[in-house]
Coordinates of C-alpha atoms in Angstrom, one line a residue:
M192 CA 0.5 -9.5 -15.5
S193 CA 3.7 -8.9 -13.6
H194 CA 5.2 -5.6 -12.6
P195 CA 8.7 -4.5 -12.0
P196 CA 10.2 -5.1 -8.5
P197 CA 9.2 -2.3 -6.0
S198 CA 12.9 -1.2 -5.7
T199 CA 13.2 -0.3 -9.4
P200 CA 12.5 3.0 -11.2
G201 CA 10.0 1.2 -13.5
Y202 CA 7.9 0.3 -10.5
V203 CA 8.0 3.8 -9.1
D204 CA 7.1 5.4 -12.4
E205 CA 4.3 2.9 -13.0
T206 CA 2.9 3.5 -9.5
L207 CA 3.1 7.3 -9.7
A208 CA 1.4 7.1 -13.2
L209 CA -1.5 5.3 -11.7
L210 CA -2.2 8.2 -9.4
G211 CA -1.7 10.8 -12.1
D212 CA -3.0 14.2 -11.0
R213 CA -5.3 12.9 -8.3
D214 CA -5.0 14.1 -4.7
P215 CA -3.1 11.4 -2.9
V216 CA -4.7 12.1 0.5
A217 CA -8.2 11.7 -1.1
V218 CA -7.2 8.4 -2.7
L219 CA -5.8 7.2 0.6
E220 CA -9.0 8.1 2.3
E221 CA -11.1 6.0 -0.1
M222 CA -9.3 2.7 0.2
P223 CA -11.1 1.1 3.2
D224 CA -14.5 1.9 1.7
W225 CA -13.4 0.7 -1.7
L226 CA -12.3 -2.6 -0.2
T227 CA -15.6 -3.0 1.6
A228 CA -17.7 -2.2 -1.5
H229 CA -15.8 -4.7 -3.6
L230 CA -15.2 -7.6 -1.1
D231 CA -18.3 -7.7 1.2
D232 CA -20.4 -9.8 -1.2
L233 CA -17.7 -12.3 -2.1
E234 CA -17.7 -15.8 -0.7
E235 CA -14.9 -16.3 1.8
S236 CA -13.7 -19.3 -0.3
V237 CA -13.0 -16.9 -3.2
L238 CA -10.8 -14.8 -1.1
S239 CA -8.2 -17.5 -0.8
V240 CA -7.9 -18.5 -4.4
A241 CA -4.8 -17.1 -6.1
E242 CA -5.2 -15.3 -9.4
G243 CA -2.9 -17.8 -11.0
P244 CA 0.3 -19.7 -10.5
G245 CA 2.8 -17.5 -8.7
K246 CA 0.1 -14.8 -8.2
W247 CA -1.6 -13.6 -5.0
S248 CA -5.1 -14.2 -3.6
I249 CA -7.2 -11.4 -2.3
T250 CA -6.4 -12.7 1.2
Q251 CA -2.7 -12.2 0.4
V252 CA -3.3 -8.7 -1.0
L253 CA -5.2 -7.8 2.2
A254 CA -2.4 -9.1 4.4
H255 CA 0.1 -7.2 2.2
L256 CA -1.9 -4.0 2.6
A257 CA -2.0 -4.4 6.4
D258 CA 1.7 -4.9 6.6
T259 CA 2.7 -2.1 4.2
E260 CA 0.4 0.3 6.0
L261 CA 2.7 -0.2 9.0
A262 CA 5.8 0.5 6.9
F263 CA 4.3 3.5 5.1
G264 CA 3.0 5.1 8.3
W265 CA 6.5 4.6 9.8
R266 CA 8.2 6.2 6.8
I267 CA 6.0 9.2 6.7
R268 CA 6.4 9.7 10.5
L269 CA 10.2 9.5 10.1
L270 CA 10.2 12.0 7.2
L271 CA 8.1 14.5 9.2
T272 CA 10.1 14.3 12.4
A273 CA 13.8 13.7 11.5
D274 CA 16.3 15.3 9.2
R275 CA 17.1 13.2 6.1
P276 CA 16.2 9.9 7.9
P277 CA 17.1 6.6 6.4
L278 CA 14.1 4.8 4.8
T279 CA 14.6 1.1 4.8
G280 CA 13.3 -0.9 1.9
F281 CA 11.9 -4.4 2.3
D282 CA 11.3 -7.5 0.1
E283 CA 7.6 -7.9 -0.2
G284 CA 8.0 -11.4 -1.6
K285 CA 9.8 -12.5 1.5
W286 CA 7.1 -10.9 3.7
V287 CA 4.4 -12.8 1.8
T288 CA 6.2 -16.1 2.5
R289 CA 7.7 -15.5 6.0
F290 CA 4.4 -14.1 7.4
D291 CA 2.3 -16.7 5.5
Y292 CA -0.1 -14.3 4.0
A293 CA -2.0 -17.2 2.3
A294 CA -3.0 -18.4 5.8
A295 CA -4.1 -15.0 7.1
D296 CA -7.7 -14.4 8.1
P297 CA -9.0 -12.0 5.4
A298 CA -11.3 -10.2 7.8
E299 CA -8.6 -9.7 10.4
A300 CA -6.2 -8.5 7.6
F301 CA -8.8 -6.0 6.4
H302 CA -9.5 -4.7 9.9
A303 CA -5.8 -4.4 10.6
F304 CA -5.4 -2.4 7.4
A305 CA -8.5 -0.2 8.0
M306 CA -7.5 0.6 11.6
Q307 CA -3.9 1.5 10.7
R308 CA -5.1 3.5 7.7
S309 CA -7.5 5.4 9.9
W310 CA -4.7 6.2 12.3
N311 CA -2.3 7.1 9.5
M312 CA -4.9 9.4 7.9
R313 CA -4.5 11.7 11.0
V314 CA -0.9 12.1 9.9
Y315 CA -1.5 12.2 6.2
R316 CA -4.1 15.0 6.6
S317 CA -1.7 17.0 8.8
I318 CA 1.0 17.3 6.1
T319 CA 1.6 20.9 5.1
P320 CA 2.9 22.3 1.9
A321 CA 6.3 22.9 3.6
D322 CA 6.3 19.2 4.9
L323 CA 6.0 18.0 1.3
T324 CA 9.6 19.0 0.6
R325 CA 11.1 17.1 3.6
V326 CA 13.5 14.4 2.3
G327 CA 14.7 11.0 3.5
V328 CA 17.1 8.5 1.9
H329 CA 15.5 5.3 0.8
S330 CA 17.9 2.3 1.0
E331 CA 17.2 1.3 -2.6
R332 CA 15.9 4.3 -4.4
G333 CA 17.8 7.2 -2.9
E334 CA 16.3 10.6 -1.9
E335 CA 12.5 10.6 -1.6
S336 CA 10.4 13.6 -0.4
V337 CA 7.3 13.4 1.7
E338 CA 5.3 14.3 -1.4
R339 CA 6.8 11.5 -3.4
V340 CA 6.3 8.9 -0.7
L341 CA 2.7 10.1 -0.2
R342 CA 2.0 9.8 -3.9
M343 CA 3.7 6.3 -3.9
I344 CA 1.4 5.1 -1.1
A345 CA -1.7 6.4 -3.0
G346 CA -0.4 4.8 -6.2
H347 CA 0.2 1.6 -4.3
D348 CA -3.5 1.6 -3.3
L349 CA -4.6 2.1 -6.9
R350 CA -2.2 -0.7 -8.0
H351 CA -3.9 -3.1 -5.5
R352 CA -7.4 -2.0 -6.5
R353 CA -6.5 -2.9 -10.0
Q354 CA -5.2 -6.3 -8.9
I355 CA -8.2 -7.0 -6.7
T356 CA -10.6 -6.1 -9.6
R357 CA -8.6 -8.4 -11.9
I358 CA -8.8 -11.3 -9.4
I359 CA -12.5 -10.8 -8.8
T360 CA -13.1 -10.8 -12.6
A361 CA -11.1 -13.9 -13.1
L362 CA -12.8 -15.8 -10.3
T363 CA -16.5 -14.8 -10.5

């Protein structure tokens, strides 16, 4: 199952729909424990098997989560501290290849993600109702508010939970 590229309205709509009415901060808080619960009992060899041709392995998903947590934390910090900051997009496919996610150590990728998420949660929890309306300008998608970016990050988590569940089901 493929999805629209992250820079497109279809991807944004799909990602926001995954979150629905859930509290994005609560969803963000859950992710490290969700990963631990779903991955701890898997053989390490399973983690490196791709879901299919042209698809990612769980190791690649973990590396992606670690790297995007850097990008998302940076975006939220910019939005909270600058007026209408530019929010640079990136090509996740190029990151997967350039940073060789397939060769990443899955435990290291998980720990990098979990540590960064823990640090970012301090910021995410500090967001006030007034902060939610602060706006930046995404290089591909235009104006985005703190609320929209926060909801996108939580929807991104749910997208990758769904992907990991699908991979586990296919491989076990």
